[in-house]
Amino acid sequence: MEKLEAELASLRTRAAALDSRHSAAEAAHDDAKAKLQRHHLDADLDADDKARAKLETAVAACAVTRDGYANALVEVQAKITDAEQKLAAERATVERKAASEKLASDLDAVERALPDYLAAGKRFADALEKLHFHHESGAMVRFICNTATQVEVAAGFALVELRGMVVAVREALRLSRQPSRSPLRSRLLSRRRRRK
């Protein structure tokens, strides 16, 4: 990326120099043209062919110089645009890579924490189950066990889907805004709705 940034800075410096010289050549052309016009208005048109030819040559030379700088400036501007696009693409690649690595790291943390969460829920449910004579304690045990099962199943789907997103982010693939519905996931959701 540093090479592209250096190339872009060099091209911008070159464009500024060409623009400055083009402006000076434009002014010289306008001045030469004005002198030729004054000659046409004030000089003896029949007797002063040598001076007129000299002024016309100066106008033509100034036009060639001006147009040369203009053409070079157009080419340098095209190179600047190309370098800017390459630099933007390279920056986007670096940003996507960083985002995909962060997502992968976050997923690793979730995968490490999930077994601890499920084990803690089981320990808590086991402790509550010892209070079987209390109705609310039994309800909490059922709730904790159901929730742990749902979290475990949902995590199985979500983590696989999110792992796929790591590659999609890195490769700049278009991510769907809606979660995909796998057949198993759809069946689980429809069962849950029927129970309600």
mmCIF file of C-alpha atoms in Angstrom:
data_model
loop_
_atom_site.group_PDB
_atom_site.id
_atom_site.type_symbol
_atom_site.label_atom_id
_atom_site.label_comp_id
_atom_site.label_asym_id
_atom_site.label_seq_id
_atom_site.Cartn_x
_atom_site.Cartn_y
_atom_site.Cartn_z
ATOM 1 C CA MET A 1 0.000 0.000 0.000
ATOM 2 C CA GLU A 2 2.917 2.367 0.714
ATOM 3 C CA LYS A 3 4.105 1.961 -2.875
ATOM 4 C CA LEU A 4 0.688 3.013 -4.216
ATOM 5 C CA GLU A 5 0.529 5.949 -1.796
ATOM 6 C CA ALA A 6 4.001 7.097 -2.904
ATOM 7 C CA GLU A 7 3.048 6.700 -6.564
ATOM 8 C CA LEU A 8 -0.156 8.677 -5.990
ATOM 9 C CA ALA A 9 1.729 11.477 -4.212
ATOM 10 C CA SER A 10 4.235 11.608 -7.077
ATOM 11 C CA LEU A 11 1.439 11.747 -9.657
ATOM 12 C CA ARG A 12 -0.319 14.535 -7.763
ATOM 13 C CA THR A 13 2.926 16.524 -7.611
ATOM 14 C CA ARG A 14 3.407 15.977 -11.333
ATOM 15 C CA ALA A 15 -0.189 17.057 -12.032
ATOM 16 C CA ALA A 16 0.297 20.254 -10.018
ATOM 17 C CA ALA A 17 3.494 21.062 -11.950
ATOM 18 C CA LEU A 18 1.807 20.351 -15.291
ATOM 19 C CA ASP A 19 -1.199 22.455 -14.300
ATOM 20 C CA SER A 20 1.078 25.356 -13.374
ATOM 21 C CA ARG A 21 2.970 25.096 -16.662
ATOM 22 C CA HIS A 22 -0.275 24.739 -18.604
ATOM 23 C CA SER A 23 -1.562 27.952 -17.007
ATOM 24 C CA ALA A 24 1.668 29.748 -17.934
ATOM 25 C CA ALA A 25 1.493 28.370 -21.496
ATOM 26 C CA GLU A 26 -2.155 29.459 -21.727
ATOM 27 C CA ALA A 27 -1.179 32.979 -20.642
ATOM 28 C CA ALA A 28 1.712 33.035 -23.157
ATOM 29 C CA HIS A 29 -0.650 31.858 -25.912
ATOM 30 C CA ASP A 30 -3.198 34.553 -25.034
ATOM 31 C CA ASP A 31 -0.414 37.182 -25.029
ATOM 32 C CA ALA A 32 0.970 36.012 -28.415
ATOM 33 C CA LYS A 33 -2.534 35.975 -29.865
ATOM 34 C CA ALA A 34 -3.189 39.506 -28.571
ATOM 35 C CA LYS A 35 0.078 40.724 -30.143
ATOM 36 C CA LEU A 36 -0.910 39.164 -33.475
ATOM 37 C CA GLN A 37 -4.330 40.796 -33.242
ATOM 38 C CA ARG A 38 -2.733 44.213 -32.527
ATOM 39 C CA HIS A 39 -0.471 43.678 -35.518
ATOM 40 C CA HIS A 40 -3.526 42.963 -37.695
ATOM 41 C CA LEU A 41 -5.225 46.102 -36.414
ATOM 42 C CA ASP A 42 -2.291 48.544 -36.417
ATOM 43 C CA ALA A 43 0.459 47.394 -38.852
ATOM 44 C CA ASP A 44 0.680 47.878 -42.591
ATOM 45 C CA LEU A 45 -0.838 44.608 -43.860
ATOM 46 C CA ASP A 46 0.952 44.697 -47.225
ATOM 47 C CA ALA A 47 4.448 45.706 -46.115
ATOM 48 C CA ASP A 48 4.940 43.786 -42.839
ATOM 49 C CA ASP A 49 4.682 40.076 -43.809
ATOM 50 C CA LYS A 50 7.878 39.133 -41.984
ATOM 51 C CA ALA A 51 6.633 40.477 -38.625
ATOM 52 C CA ARG A 52 3.207 38.879 -39.148
ATOM 53 C CA ALA A 53 4.791 35.487 -39.934
ATOM 54 C CA LYS A 54 6.941 35.777 -36.796
ATOM 55 C CA LEU A 55 3.862 36.553 -34.658
ATOM 56 C CA GLU A 56 1.878 33.680 -36.235
ATOM 57 C CA THR A 57 4.759 31.300 -35.545
ATOM 58 C CA ALA A 58 4.808 32.461 -31.912
ATOM 59 C CA VAL A 59 1.020 31.871 -31.596
ATOM 60 C CA ALA A 60 1.356 28.389 -33.137
ATOM 61 C CA ALA A 61 4.316 27.486 -30.904
ATOM 62 C CA CYS A 62 2.451 28.673 -27.793
ATOM 63 C CA ALA A 63 -0.626 26.651 -28.848
ATOM 64 C CA VAL A 64 1.470 23.507 -29.313
ATOM 65 C CA THR A 65 3.096 23.987 -25.895
ATOM 66 C CA ARG A 66 -0.257 24.692 -24.215
ATOM 67 C CA ASP A 67 -1.925 21.685 -25.854
ATOM 68 C CA GLY A 68 1.025 19.442 -24.980
ATOM 69 C CA TYR A 69 0.704 20.343 -21.301
ATOM 70 C CA ALA A 70 -3.092 19.893 -21.485
ATOM 71 C CA ASN A 71 -2.731 16.414 -23.003
ATOM 72 C CA ALA A 72 -0.097 15.408 -20.459
ATOM 73 C CA LEU A 73 -2.323 16.699 -17.654
ATOM 74 C CA VAL A 74 -5.254 14.592 -18.905
ATOM 75 C CA GLU A 75 -3.047 11.486 -18.947
ATOM 76 C CA VAL A 76 -1.682 12.157 -15.466
ATOM 77 C CA GLN A 77 -5.224 12.733 -14.152
ATOM 78 C CA ALA A 78 -6.231 9.340 -15.604
ATOM 79 C CA LYS A 79 -3.242 7.736 -13.858
ATOM 80 C CA ILE A 80 -4.229 9.476 -10.610
ATOM 81 C CA THR A 81 -7.774 8.127 -10.902
ATOM 82 C CA ASP A 82 -6.443 4.634 -11.563
ATOM 83 C CA ALA A 83 -4.026 4.818 -8.614
ATOM 84 C CA GLU A 84 -6.803 6.117 -6.326
ATOM 85 C CA GLN A 85 -9.042 3.211 -7.330
ATOM 86 C CA LYS A 86 -6.249 0.688 -6.738
ATOM 87 C CA LEU A 87 -5.467 2.256 -3.366
ATOM 88 C CA ALA A 88 -9.149 2.246 -2.359
ATOM 89 C CA ALA A 89 -9.432 -1.419 -3.374
ATOM 90 C CA GLU A 90 -6.309 -2.310 -1.393
ATOM 91 C CA ARG A 91 -7.581 -0.429 1.671
ATOM 92 C CA ALA A 92 -10.949 -2.184 1.378
ATOM 93 C CA THR A 93 -9.148 -5.539 1.224
ATOM 94 C CA VAL A 94 -7.179 -4.707 4.375
ATOM 95 C CA GLU A 95 -10.356 -3.540 6.163
ATOM 96 C CA ARG A 96 -12.271 -6.667 5.112
ATOM 97 C CA LYS A 97 -9.430 -8.879 6.309
ATOM 98 C CA ALA A 98 -9.362 -7.114 9.680
ATOM 99 C CA ALA A 99 -13.153 -7.366 10.001
ATOM 100 C CA SER A 100 -13.128 -11.072 9.135
ATOM 101 C CA GLU A 101 -10.319 -11.736 11.636
ATOM 102 C CA LYS A 102 -12.250 -9.867 14.350
ATOM 103 C CA LEU A 103 -15.406 -11.842 13.565
ATOM 104 C CA ALA A 104 -13.426 -15.108 13.690
ATOM 105 C CA SER A 105 -11.906 -14.077 17.025
ATOM 106 C CA ASP A 106 -15.326 -13.160 18.434
ATOM 107 C CA LEU A 107 -16.710 -16.513 17.279
ATOM 108 C CA ASP A 108 -13.804 -18.323 18.925
ATOM 109 C CA ALA A 109 -14.663 -16.544 22.183
ATOM 110 C CA VAL A 110 -18.333 -17.560 21.870
ATOM 111 C CA GLU A 111 -17.370 -21.170 21.171
ATOM 112 C CA ARG A 112 -15.073 -21.197 24.208
ATOM 113 C CA ALA A 113 -17.746 -19.627 26.457
ATOM 114 C CA LEU A 114 -20.676 -21.805 25.319
ATOM 115 C CA PRO A 115 -19.637 -25.047 27.100
ATOM 116 C CA ASP A 116 -19.031 -23.093 30.321
ATOM 117 C CA TYR A 117 -22.459 -21.467 30.027
ATOM 118 C CA LEU A 118 -24.186 -24.804 29.422
ATOM 119 C CA ALA A 119 -22.275 -26.478 32.271
ATOM 120 C CA ALA A 120 -23.130 -23.624 34.653
ATOM 121 C CA GLY A 121 -26.802 -23.920 33.697
ATOM 122 C CA LYS A 122 -26.684 -27.677 34.354
ATOM 123 C CA ARG A 123 -25.011 -27.161 37.749
ATOM 124 C CA PHE A 124 -27.622 -24.554 38.667
ATOM 125 C CA ALA A 125 -30.479 -26.831 37.544
ATOM 126 C CA ASP A 126 -28.977 -29.726 39.551
ATOM 127 C CA ALA A 127 -28.798 -27.526 42.652
ATOM 128 C CA LEU A 128 -32.403 -26.369 42.193
ATOM 129 C CA GLU A 129 -33.598 -29.923 41.613
ATOM 130 C CA LYS A 130 -32.631 -30.760 45.183
ATOM 131 C CA LEU A 131 -35.465 -28.440 46.189
ATOM 132 C CA HIS A 132 -37.999 -30.676 44.394
ATOM 133 C CA PHE A 133 -40.616 -30.088 47.063
ATOM 134 C CA HIS A 134 -40.884 -26.400 46.016
ATOM 135 C CA HIS A 135 -43.024 -25.875 42.885
ATOM 136 C CA GLU A 136 -41.230 -22.726 41.664
ATOM 137 C CA SER A 137 -37.853 -24.435 41.943
ATOM 138 C CA GLY A 138 -39.082 -27.241 39.675
ATOM 139 C CA ALA A 139 -40.396 -24.700 37.159
ATOM 140 C CA MET A 140 -37.025 -22.953 37.147
ATOM 141 C CA VAL A 141 -35.257 -26.279 36.524
ATOM 142 C CA ARG A 142 -37.494 -26.995 33.516
ATOM 143 C CA PHE A 143 -36.966 -23.465 32.199
ATOM 144 C CA ILE A 144 -33.178 -23.675 32.563
ATOM 145 C CA CYS A 145 -33.023 -27.091 30.855
ATOM 146 C CA ASN A 146 -35.288 -25.976 27.984
ATOM 147 C CA THR A 147 -33.344 -22.765 27.522
ATOM 148 C CA ALA A 148 -29.999 -24.578 27.549
ATOM 149 C CA THR A 149 -31.257 -27.000 24.898
ATOM 150 C CA GLN A 150 -32.539 -24.168 22.712
ATOM 151 C CA VAL A 151 -29.285 -22.227 23.096
ATOM 152 C CA GLU A 152 -27.241 -25.303 22.201
ATOM 153 C CA VAL A 153 -29.320 -26.023 19.069
ATOM 154 C CA ALA A 154 -29.431 -22.367 17.989
ATOM 155 C CA ALA A 155 -25.687 -21.993 18.550
ATOM 156 C CA GLY A 156 -25.076 -25.008 16.327
ATOM 157 C CA PHE A 157 -26.837 -23.266 13.443
ATOM 158 C CA ALA A 158 -25.734 -19.711 14.149
ATOM 159 C CA LEU A 159 -22.049 -20.491 14.612
ATOM 160 C CA VAL A 160 -21.853 -22.424 11.333
ATOM 161 C CA GLU A 161 -23.610 -19.566 9.548
ATOM 162 C CA LEU A 162 -21.323 -16.994 11.165
ATOM 163 C CA ARG A 163 -18.197 -19.008 10.279
ATOM 164 C CA GLY A 164 -19.334 -18.790 6.664
ATOM 165 C CA MET A 165 -19.622 -15.031 7.070
ATOM 166 C CA VAL A 166 -15.936 -14.840 8.026
ATOM 167 C CA VAL A 167 -15.026 -15.958 4.504
ATOM 168 C CA ALA A 168 -17.768 -13.825 2.953
ATOM 169 C CA VAL A 169 -16.475 -10.691 4.671
ATOM 170 C CA ARG A 170 -12.881 -11.414 3.699
ATOM 171 C CA GLU A 171 -13.824 -12.158 0.086
ATOM 172 C CA ALA A 172 -16.327 -9.248 -0.115
ATOM 173 C CA LEU A 173 -19.240 -11.498 -0.912
ATOM 174 C CA ARG A 174 -22.664 -9.946 -0.553
ATOM 175 C CA LEU A 175 -24.142 -10.848 2.798
ATOM 176 C CA SER A 176 -27.825 -11.570 3.060
ATOM 177 C CA ARG A 177 -29.737 -9.228 5.359
ATOM 178 C CA GLN A 178 -32.190 -11.973 6.314
ATOM 179 C CA PRO A 179 -31.086 -15.119 8.083
ATOM 180 C CA SER A 180 -31.237 -18.192 5.925
ATOM 181 C CA ARG A 181 -33.878 -20.732 6.819
ATOM 182 C CA SER A 182 -32.573 -24.246 6.797
ATOM 183 C CA PRO A 183 -35.180 -27.044 6.720
ATOM 184 C CA LEU A 184 -34.260 -28.185 10.236
ATOM 185 C CA ARG A 185 -34.398 -24.655 11.570
ATOM 186 C CA SER A 186 -37.826 -24.132 9.962
ATOM 187 C CA ARG A 187 -39.150 -27.349 11.548
ATOM 188 C CA LEU A 188 -37.875 -26.330 14.986
ATOM 189 C CA LEU A 189 -39.477 -22.906 14.654
ATOM 190 C CA SER A 190 -42.803 -24.370 13.498
ATOM 191 C CA ARG A 191 -42.820 -26.836 16.446
ATOM 192 C CA ARG A 192 -42.181 -23.986 18.838
ATOM 193 C CA ARG A 193 -45.096 -22.006 17.350
ATOM 194 C CA ARG A 194 -47.438 -25.007 17.616
ATOM 195 C CA ARG A 195 -46.602 -25.413 21.316
ATOM 196 C CA LYS A 196 -47.633 -21.829 22.030
#
